[in-house]
XYZ file of C-alpha atoms in Angstrom:
679
model
C 30.420 32.369 147.206
C 31.814 31.020 143.942
C 30.046 27.951 142.672
C 32.541 25.333 141.496
C 32.146 21.942 139.925
C 34.514 19.101 140.687
C 34.327 16.449 137.991
C 36.207 13.200 138.417
C 38.041 11.959 135.343
C 39.224 8.420 134.907
C 42.984 8.227 135.124
C 43.531 11.893 135.971
C 43.250 14.395 138.766
C 40.026 16.298 139.261
C 39.406 19.227 136.981
C 37.860 22.321 138.538
C 35.468 24.305 136.381
C 34.018 27.648 137.420
C 30.701 28.904 136.028
C 31.449 32.623 135.831
C 29.090 34.973 134.003
C 31.989 37.380 133.631
C 30.337 40.295 135.490
C 31.978 41.010 138.873
C 28.756 42.453 140.192
C 26.945 39.160 139.640
C 29.586 36.720 140.855
C 27.492 35.990 143.944
C 24.747 34.617 141.685
C 26.774 32.588 139.232
C 25.343 29.321 138.051
C 26.125 26.643 135.520
C 26.606 22.958 135.152
C 28.760 20.387 133.431
C 26.742 17.643 131.820
C 28.575 14.337 131.439
C 28.342 12.964 127.936
C 27.562 16.287 126.276
C 31.172 17.414 126.129
C 30.550 21.124 126.720
C 29.523 23.498 129.475
C 25.783 24.091 129.287
C 23.522 26.786 130.684
C 19.883 27.817 130.466
C 20.759 30.967 128.505
C 22.852 30.871 125.333
C 24.136 34.411 125.889
C 25.442 33.366 129.269
C 27.107 30.300 127.780
C 29.106 32.553 125.465
C 30.449 34.371 128.535
C 31.357 31.266 130.496
C 34.359 31.574 132.813
C 36.349 28.363 132.646
C 39.421 27.244 134.534
C 41.298 24.038 135.222
C 44.424 21.983 134.628
C 45.600 21.235 131.092
C 48.798 19.731 129.732
C 50.850 22.371 127.873
C 53.814 21.734 125.578
C 56.487 24.064 126.939
C 59.647 23.429 124.928
C 61.847 20.706 123.525
C 63.733 20.341 126.786
C 60.838 20.080 129.240
C 58.163 18.615 126.974
C 54.597 18.536 128.374
C 53.859 20.216 131.713
C 50.698 20.522 133.807
C 49.574 24.172 133.948
C 46.487 25.859 135.402
C 44.489 27.678 132.690
C 41.884 30.420 133.100
C 39.569 31.569 130.319
C 38.312 35.095 130.999
C 35.350 35.795 128.674
C 35.236 39.538 129.382
C 38.887 40.107 128.494
C 38.792 37.572 125.688
C 42.028 36.163 127.097
C 43.365 32.681 127.863
C 45.914 32.789 130.696
C 47.900 30.104 132.453
C 49.712 29.754 135.751
C 52.106 27.240 137.303
C 49.305 25.891 139.503
C 45.968 26.899 140.986
C 47.571 28.567 144.004
C 49.403 31.032 141.739
C 46.381 32.234 139.770
C 46.143 35.456 141.813
C 49.629 36.374 140.664
C 50.831 37.527 137.273
C 50.132 34.808 134.652
C 53.075 32.940 133.159
C 51.603 33.500 129.707
C 48.468 34.539 127.884
C 46.854 34.570 124.442
C 44.405 37.196 123.122
C 41.507 35.270 121.596
C 40.325 37.944 119.171
C 40.830 36.565 115.698
C 42.255 33.317 117.088
C 41.655 29.786 115.837
C 41.049 26.676 117.934
C 41.534 23.286 116.301
C 42.023 19.663 117.349
C 45.318 17.905 116.599
C 45.979 14.242 115.959
C 49.601 14.592 117.054
C 48.667 13.329 120.544
C 45.415 12.028 122.071
C 43.019 14.798 123.188
C 45.399 17.499 121.909
C 44.280 20.839 120.478
C 45.981 24.090 119.511
C 45.018 27.711 120.136
C 46.593 30.081 117.582
C 46.322 33.832 118.234
C 46.133 36.436 115.491
C 49.605 37.701 116.445
C 51.182 34.339 115.602
C 51.588 33.038 119.159
C 50.045 29.669 119.970
C 49.547 27.092 122.719
C 49.716 23.312 122.276
C 47.371 21.811 124.858
C 46.151 18.356 125.923
C 43.055 17.441 127.901
C 42.623 14.284 129.965
C 39.816 12.923 127.777
C 37.672 13.717 124.732
C 34.890 15.307 126.799
C 37.234 17.774 128.452
C 38.918 18.516 125.125
C 35.587 19.359 123.510
C 34.489 21.504 126.439
C 37.609 23.690 126.303
C 37.515 23.959 122.521
C 33.842 24.949 122.489
C 34.235 27.695 125.084
C 37.415 29.050 123.481
C 35.735 29.173 120.070
C 32.654 30.942 121.466
C 34.821 33.507 123.259
C 36.999 34.096 120.187
C 33.939 34.538 117.971
C 32.262 36.997 120.334
C 35.365 39.186 120.632
C 36.138 38.979 116.940
C 32.696 40.024 115.688
C 33.179 43.742 116.363
C 36.631 43.929 114.823
C 35.579 41.651 111.986
C 32.789 44.085 111.071
C 35.251 46.980 110.843
C 37.733 44.900 108.869
C 34.986 43.602 106.564
C 33.862 47.128 105.698
C 37.457 48.252 105.077
C 38.188 45.180 102.954
C 35.063 45.805 100.878
C 36.006 49.426 100.216
C 39.585 48.484 99.333
C 38.361 45.773 96.974
C 36.034 48.267 95.251
C 38.959 50.660 94.830
C 41.150 47.947 93.309
C 38.372 46.831 90.952
C 37.794 50.417 89.834
C 41.489 50.874 89.029
C 41.798 47.541 87.247
C 38.679 48.254 85.147
C 40.396 51.263 83.554
C 41.924 50.799 80.099
C 45.621 49.916 79.930
C 46.246 52.972 77.736
C 44.931 56.501 77.552
C 45.011 59.671 79.682
C 44.011 57.684 82.779
C 45.151 54.089 82.563
C 45.230 51.200 85.018
C 49.047 51.356 84.900
C 49.255 55.025 85.893
C 51.991 55.357 88.548
C 49.823 57.363 90.932
C 47.012 54.804 90.700
C 49.429 51.903 91.200
C 50.811 53.686 94.262
C 47.258 54.230 95.547
C 46.503 50.547 94.987
C 49.605 49.373 96.860
C 49.125 51.933 99.647
C 45.510 50.894 100.197
C 46.605 47.265 100.617
C 49.284 48.290 103.115
C 46.781 50.487 104.989
C 44.370 47.575 105.281
C 47.157 45.435 106.725
C 48.043 48.195 109.216
C 44.405 48.463 110.278
C 44.335 44.776 111.103
C 47.552 45.077 113.106
C 46.232 48.138 114.962
C 43.028 46.347 115.952
C 45.066 43.440 117.268
C 47.377 45.771 119.235
C 44.391 47.690 120.620
C 42.732 44.509 121.842
C 45.995 43.337 123.412
C 46.462 46.667 125.228
C 42.878 46.591 126.513
C 43.502 43.108 127.897
C 46.729 44.217 129.577
C 45.067 47.275 131.138
C 42.184 45.187 132.461
C 44.631 42.657 133.874
C 46.585 45.406 135.622
C 43.439 46.800 137.241
C 42.272 43.347 138.330
C 45.637 42.376 139.827
C 46.017 45.761 141.539
C 42.685 45.242 143.329
C 43.335 41.636 144.312
C 46.903 41.851 145.566
C 48.153 45.418 145.460
C 51.680 45.616 144.107
C 52.510 42.677 141.847
C 55.707 41.234 143.237
C 56.306 39.315 140.002
C 57.332 42.595 138.371
C 60.411 42.702 140.587
C 63.500 41.272 138.921
C 64.093 37.861 140.456
C 67.365 36.090 139.699
C 67.066 33.050 141.894
C 63.418 32.085 141.970
C 63.404 28.390 142.956
C 61.428 26.015 140.839
C 58.147 24.920 142.329
C 57.241 21.314 142.859
C 54.983 21.360 139.807
C 57.963 22.447 137.660
C 60.378 19.904 139.015
C 59.325 17.003 136.850
C 57.510 16.253 133.629
C 54.167 14.468 133.789
C 52.183 12.260 131.401
C 55.001 9.787 131.028
C 57.362 12.272 129.328
C 61.080 12.542 129.966
C 62.479 13.857 133.218
C 65.570 16.022 133.475
C 67.824 12.988 133.879
C 67.031 11.661 130.420
C 66.363 14.736 128.294
C 69.491 14.409 126.214
C 68.677 14.173 122.529
C 70.906 11.119 122.282
C 68.202 9.113 124.099
C 65.223 10.375 122.124
C 64.932 8.125 119.073
C 61.753 9.860 117.914
C 63.136 13.404 118.299
C 63.708 15.372 115.078
C 67.061 16.355 116.579
C 68.192 12.770 116.937
C 71.415 12.036 115.130
C 71.508 8.471 113.892
C 75.268 8.153 114.158
C 75.377 4.447 113.414
C 73.598 5.061 110.136
C 76.058 7.841 109.307
C 78.991 5.534 109.969
C 77.603 2.990 107.534
C 76.932 5.600 104.846
C 79.483 5.816 102.074
C 80.993 9.296 102.098
C 80.501 11.248 98.915
C 83.724 12.536 97.411
C 84.156 16.186 98.329
C 86.398 18.714 96.711
C 89.679 18.888 98.579
C 90.413 22.499 99.485
C 94.143 23.185 99.485
C 94.898 25.892 102.047
C 97.833 27.067 99.940
C 95.388 28.037 97.176
C 93.297 30.260 99.433
C 93.681 34.010 99.591
C 92.219 36.546 102.008
C 88.834 37.738 100.780
C 88.889 41.358 99.628
C 85.226 41.609 98.549
C 83.296 44.431 100.185
C 79.624 43.521 100.393
C 78.576 46.958 101.610
C 75.630 48.124 99.493
C 75.280 51.770 98.487
C 72.441 53.468 100.330
C 70.785 54.926 97.222
C 67.261 53.768 97.770
C 64.882 53.024 94.925
C 65.341 55.157 91.794
C 62.342 56.669 90.008
C 62.509 54.354 87.005
C 62.812 51.367 89.332
C 59.876 52.440 91.495
C 57.416 51.994 88.629
C 58.622 48.401 88.184
C 58.161 47.677 91.888
C 54.726 49.312 91.853
C 53.661 47.191 88.913
C 54.903 44.073 90.745
C 53.143 45.051 93.980
C 49.878 45.572 92.119
C 49.949 41.888 91.125
C 50.550 40.588 94.649
C 48.118 39.806 97.434
C 48.669 40.172 101.162
C 50.217 37.037 102.634
C 51.253 35.681 99.220
C 54.224 33.295 99.214
C 57.048 34.909 97.212
C 59.132 31.749 96.825
C 58.323 31.405 93.127
C 57.926 35.134 92.340
C 60.699 36.518 90.106
C 61.855 39.796 91.657
C 63.612 42.561 89.672
C 67.398 42.246 89.400
C 68.204 45.733 90.697
C 67.121 44.776 94.233
C 69.807 42.055 94.419
C 72.929 42.415 96.500
C 76.179 41.068 95.102
C 76.458 37.781 96.997
C 74.669 34.474 97.345
C 72.549 33.572 100.353
C 75.068 30.792 101.070
C 77.844 33.370 101.433
C 75.653 35.465 103.703
C 75.461 32.480 106.065
C 79.279 32.315 106.042
C 79.434 35.964 107.099
C 77.646 35.037 110.332
C 81.058 33.603 111.305
C 82.833 36.963 110.920
C 83.901 36.754 114.599
C 85.388 33.235 114.636
C 87.490 34.060 117.697
C 84.284 34.613 119.697
C 82.836 31.379 118.314
C 85.884 29.297 119.273
C 85.948 30.788 122.785
C 82.654 29.028 123.599
C 84.244 25.646 124.232
C 86.882 27.008 126.638
C 84.236 27.983 129.194
C 85.081 26.405 132.546
C 81.462 25.502 133.396
C 78.289 24.618 131.516
C 76.801 27.937 132.611
C 79.764 29.869 131.239
C 79.654 27.976 127.940
C 75.949 28.725 127.449
C 76.533 32.425 128.209
C 79.426 32.551 125.751
C 77.271 30.972 123.060
C 74.539 33.572 123.654
C 77.153 36.338 123.430
C 78.369 34.955 120.123
C 74.809 34.469 118.813
C 73.787 38.062 119.551
C 76.904 39.533 117.912
C 76.804 37.382 114.757
C 73.921 39.032 112.897
C 75.313 42.530 112.322
C 78.054 41.338 109.965
C 75.968 38.619 108.302
C 73.273 41.216 107.547
C 75.897 43.784 106.479
C 74.770 47.162 105.192
C 71.920 49.432 106.228
C 70.061 49.170 102.923
C 67.998 46.015 102.406
C 68.844 44.076 99.282
C 68.179 40.451 98.481
C 71.046 37.933 98.164
C 71.041 35.650 95.135
C 68.705 32.679 95.502
C 71.109 29.696 95.483
C 70.450 27.203 92.705
C 70.210 23.502 93.489
C 73.673 22.059 94.059
C 75.329 25.439 94.573
C 77.982 25.472 97.295
C 80.212 27.948 99.106
C 83.432 27.126 100.960
C 85.816 29.267 102.959
C 88.135 29.137 105.982
C 89.439 31.419 108.710
C 92.862 31.443 110.348
C 92.203 32.513 113.937
C 95.191 33.563 116.108
C 95.060 31.487 119.261
C 95.809 34.453 121.501
C 92.631 36.125 120.170
C 90.351 33.305 121.337
C 88.938 34.726 124.543
C 85.568 35.866 125.920
C 84.082 39.120 124.686
C 84.910 41.959 127.063
C 84.800 45.498 125.735
C 83.526 47.369 128.795
C 83.076 45.831 132.234
C 82.097 47.230 135.626
C 84.075 44.549 137.432
C 87.140 42.456 136.600
C 86.839 39.125 134.835
C 86.797 36.005 137.019
C 90.385 35.181 137.911
C 90.218 31.509 136.945
C 88.840 32.146 133.482
C 91.368 34.950 132.877
C 94.372 32.857 133.883
C 93.219 29.964 131.707
C 93.102 32.171 128.648
C 96.488 33.725 129.367
C 98.380 30.497 129.885
C 96.797 28.460 127.106
C 96.596 30.852 124.171
C 99.718 33.013 123.967
C 102.039 32.400 121.056
C 100.567 29.100 119.933
C 99.869 29.944 116.274
C 96.431 29.854 114.671
C 93.336 27.688 114.644
C 91.773 26.754 111.303
C 88.001 27.082 111.001
C 86.392 25.503 107.911
C 82.961 26.344 106.468
C 80.900 24.665 103.741
C 77.332 25.462 102.623
C 75.167 23.805 99.992
C 71.714 24.307 98.513
C 70.248 20.863 99.175
C 66.687 21.490 97.930
C 65.041 23.883 95.480
C 61.333 23.425 96.352
C 61.249 24.123 99.215
C 64.459 26.215 99.158
C 66.623 24.586 101.851
C 70.252 25.442 102.592
C 72.592 23.394 104.755
C 75.802 24.740 106.236
C 78.463 23.257 108.450
C 81.468 24.764 110.238
C 84.183 23.008 112.270
C 87.495 23.486 114.045
C 89.243 20.180 114.680
C 91.802 21.626 117.107
C 89.059 22.989 119.365
C 86.701 20.003 118.843
C 83.798 22.301 118.000
C 81.376 22.220 115.070
C 77.945 23.517 114.111
C 75.455 21.977 111.670
C 72.447 23.974 110.438
C 69.660 23.625 107.886
C 67.460 26.590 106.946
C 64.360 26.858 104.786
C 63.559 30.451 103.779
C 59.884 31.385 103.311
C 59.113 34.862 101.930
C 55.745 36.563 102.380
C 54.306 39.793 100.945
C 53.059 42.123 103.706
C 51.931 45.266 101.867
C 54.826 47.718 102.067
C 57.268 45.162 103.443
C 58.454 41.617 102.839
C 58.865 39.050 105.620
C 61.305 36.155 105.441
C 60.921 33.284 107.906
C 64.000 31.178 108.659
C 62.510 27.733 109.224
C 64.926 25.140 110.577
C 67.453 24.737 113.349
C 71.125 24.441 114.108
C 73.039 22.234 116.518
C 76.342 23.322 118.065
C 78.514 20.393 119.179
C 81.160 20.845 121.893
C 82.794 17.430 121.651
C 85.208 17.999 124.532
C 82.229 18.418 126.875
C 79.818 16.077 125.032
C 77.269 18.920 124.802
C 74.809 19.830 122.055
C 73.195 23.272 121.830
C 70.042 23.378 119.695
C 69.089 26.817 118.375
C 66.655 28.459 115.955
C 66.856 31.635 113.833
C 64.794 34.850 113.761
C 62.690 36.165 110.891
C 63.848 39.096 108.741
C 61.741 41.946 107.366
C 62.506 44.299 104.464
C 60.709 47.554 105.255
C 59.947 50.669 103.142
C 60.427 48.821 99.868
C 59.307 51.843 97.793
C 61.825 54.314 99.245
C 65.020 53.296 101.075
C 64.551 49.651 102.088
C 65.992 48.571 105.419
C 66.158 45.287 107.306
C 65.024 44.425 110.802
C 64.925 41.118 112.628
C 61.943 39.872 114.584
C 60.620 36.911 116.515
C 61.506 34.739 119.476
C 64.234 32.101 119.182
C 65.506 29.498 121.610
C 68.838 27.956 122.551
C 68.917 24.892 124.775
C 71.409 22.326 126.005
C 69.656 19.159 127.172
C 72.673 17.748 129.016
C 73.426 20.773 131.191
C 69.822 21.949 131.628
C 70.657 25.514 130.548
C 68.528 27.308 127.991
C 68.149 30.796 126.581
C 65.294 32.740 125.039
C 66.215 35.539 122.635
C 63.562 38.014 121.457
C 64.166 40.283 118.471
C 61.711 43.186 118.677
C 60.331 44.827 115.545
C 59.736 48.567 115.567
C 56.189 49.612 116.599
C 54.050 51.633 114.177
C 54.670 54.827 116.126
C 57.750 55.636 118.193
C 60.042 53.036 119.679
C 63.584 52.011 118.800
C 64.737 49.790 115.964
C 66.824 46.609 116.106
C 66.116 45.934 119.800
C 66.913 42.508 121.207
C 66.504 40.965 124.667
C 67.775 37.651 126.007
C 68.015 35.680 129.214
C 69.901 32.535 130.169
C 68.148 30.163 132.561
C 69.087 27.053 134.527
C 65.914 25.031 134.017
C 66.176 22.536 136.927
C 66.250 25.381 139.492
C 64.510 28.137 137.504
C 67.483 30.449 138.145
C 68.147 33.191 135.588
C 71.930 33.564 135.388
C 72.268 36.205 132.666
C 70.204 38.898 130.978
C 71.024 40.938 127.879
C 69.423 43.875 126.105
C 70.339 46.396 123.442
C 70.593 46.460 119.639
C 71.821 43.471 117.643
C 73.735 45.821 115.314
C 74.816 48.270 118.018
C 75.476 48.139 121.751
C 74.543 45.149 123.914
C 74.532 45.167 127.728
C 74.890 41.912 129.658
C 74.011 41.570 133.344
C 74.945 38.471 135.333
C 73.542 36.999 138.523
C 76.891 37.718 140.207
C 76.228 41.437 139.785
C 78.810 41.851 137.045
C 77.836 43.745 133.893
C 79.438 43.953 130.478
C 78.860 46.148 127.424
C 79.656 44.960 123.891
C 79.639 47.318 120.913
C 79.148 45.082 117.870
C 80.216 47.850 115.489
C 83.670 47.933 117.103
C 84.321 44.206 117.228
C 87.272 43.242 114.989
C 86.258 41.290 111.878
C 88.523 38.441 110.779
C 88.454 38.131 106.989
C 87.590 34.747 105.525
C 89.907 33.021 103.058
C 88.617 31.741 99.734
C 90.089 30.257 96.557
C 90.342 32.416 93.409
C 87.523 32.044 90.881
C 89.621 30.023 88.434
C 90.269 27.367 91.087
C 86.665 27.076 92.262
C 84.198 24.448 91.070
C 81.556 25.426 88.519
C 78.801 25.340 91.135
C 80.624 27.358 93.798
C 78.803 30.617 94.497
C 81.406 33.190 93.505
C 82.168 31.466 90.189
C 78.533 30.577 89.468
C 77.287 34.169 89.894
C 80.425 35.972 88.651
C 78.817 37.474 85.525
C 75.747 38.702 87.421
C 77.989 40.244 90.074
C 80.237 41.934 87.489
C 77.231 43.416 85.692
C 75.726 44.725 88.958
C 79.047 46.332 89.900
C 79.151 47.995 86.483
C 75.559 49.186 86.882
C 74.400 47.226 83.821
C 71.063 45.923 85.072
C 70.042 44.506 81.688
C 73.191 42.360 81.450
C 72.782 41.214 85.073
C 69.166 40.248 84.360
C 70.177 38.277 81.280
C 72.935 36.334 83.089
C 70.564 35.618 85.984
C 67.898 34.418 83.514
C 70.391 32.024 81.896
C 71.222 30.450 85.254
C 67.546 30.037 86.116
C 66.751 28.511 82.713
C 69.615 26.043 83.086
C 68.243 25.022 86.483
C 64.757 24.504 85.011
C 66.104 22.360 82.162
C 68.094 20.166 84.553
C 65.030 19.802 86.768
C 62.891 18.675 83.823
C 65.567 16.168 82.795
C 65.633 14.657 86.288
C 61.834 14.433 86.284
C 61.799 12.755 82.884
C 64.395 10.187 83.935
C 62.911 9.741 87.462
C 66.270 10.759 88.931
C 66.430 12.097 92.496
C 68.853 14.893 93.234
C 71.616 13.854 95.619
C 73.482 16.631 97.450
C 77.255 16.484 97.550
C 77.986 17.429 101.151
C 74.792 16.810 103.129
C 72.613 13.811 103.998
C 68.865 14.079 104.695
C 68.039 12.910 108.201
C 64.413 13.109 109.298
C 63.230 16.644 108.618
C 66.755 18.045 108.588
C 70.082 17.803 106.780
C 73.421 16.751 108.282
C 76.936 17.201 106.884
C 78.162 13.911 105.395
C 81.397 13.744 107.397
C 80.859 15.697 110.633
C 83.429 16.083 113.360
C 81.358 14.065 115.857
C 81.501 11.097 113.487
C 85.317 11.061 113.465
C 85.640 11.702 117.193
């Protein structure tokens, strides 16, 4: 019989701790105790303490919408895994989530009382809160012991590999810079870069191996305890349990989760302050001056030429794994012929799909339409199979464009469907959109900060009462034979007609095979949530495994949080075919490569401001088109030097840079004259 300890905590429910030695054969003889005042689980044998099985209720931060929730956590010392469940009664079912503890870190946080974080080696993490300092210390101690024990074996392998790789690098670097065998020999530079990439792969493989072992052990355990796991069956309408129905610890309930009532939320929009702020004078864009954009941003799929490879190898030999590339000057030949600000504009290449969001008849339909737009926006923004780097925008650089969208084109995406569209939605589109001219969609982006590099962009359509405001901070990291770019920040879509705000994040991007034919893939988990309606979506961009597997895979689901009902699922490739399945049984297939692209309109170079992207980078672009890398490098260098001089002048005069179109608000940036302000 399992020995359990019920410890009463002041101001909280009882926590249940189980003293499990981790060996199923000895579970009849388990022993252990919790000593008040010591703050950790103790035992007569230290080796047994390191294998302590621990379980109980902790507060977990779930998401922005639901805040902190009580969850039942189980620490399994044999698997080296921290799992959690909705409540204690569900712990024999499939866990709601888990973290592999090998290589993980456990640290306290002063963000909230008794809070601590558990960060896994794969980047996933849990934010947790205990009921008091004693309980916090107990969990942290046992998690750290478990992580250390499971990391020792892998750490020994990694330590040996790191030592050998370091010896190799030192041997190469100790060679003379000239002579028959020099430290700059191409083959040796390739060996140096390849060894660093191999070491990174070894670390990833060890992490994957540990994760797979944990999953296999879980499967065996669950198969013995309950036979077939019913949680693996697709469940559209699983009702929310009582423990999910409300938020504890004094946090917000569903009735007051709107960001308008959260003064301390980073998403809060201080509209009164915006109304009192004097609007900066913006350039007035005359629609009669705009012409349809004829630029083709498709990059030739040539790969890296031999003379360029030696430059990249020399650069790679100077970099370390995990190094921040924000301030690293990369060679000009890897640049594509557009600014990062213009790349953001190309995410709006399907403005008809974007404008159709607000015409959804219900909150559920509007969320689904937004997810459909979101999933189809990346293929045109990340145009071209070959990975090249857009120009880094200089401080104060801006990009403006518009789209004229025929009103009869504004309708939900429907390329292939197994059942007809809902009659009500179809009739609404037919009667309201035919022959009514065009909608005008306006876009403006600006580089609002140089260190860190932050871009703000804003897009609106007054006729449809829809706008989106986004700020993005790009962080580049060297990963051996690839480069990772994190998109830190968030966007907020405003549907003013419905008084709804949709908060969303962006995935990371990875440039792979940088020595041969570079290519781009997206990765990471992003979220979309609407506090008012209670609908949210999780979108996961999957990176290709080391061996086998498909590229560019993406999966998404739309959920009604108050009931726990999943109303839509999607899967496929973000630059290929996407299949949507709805709770009604209807399915729909969208081929992103066949969606019509509406060209943006932009003013000619001579009518643009000096800091507008096309005019600012015109000489670099012309040189790249002509294949004159030296001239492109020189023009790029002149722009960068001018930016440095202006930065030094501002520092000397203690002048703060003030963006033209955006206002800093909390941790984010908001357009100075947004549509919701003039509503």
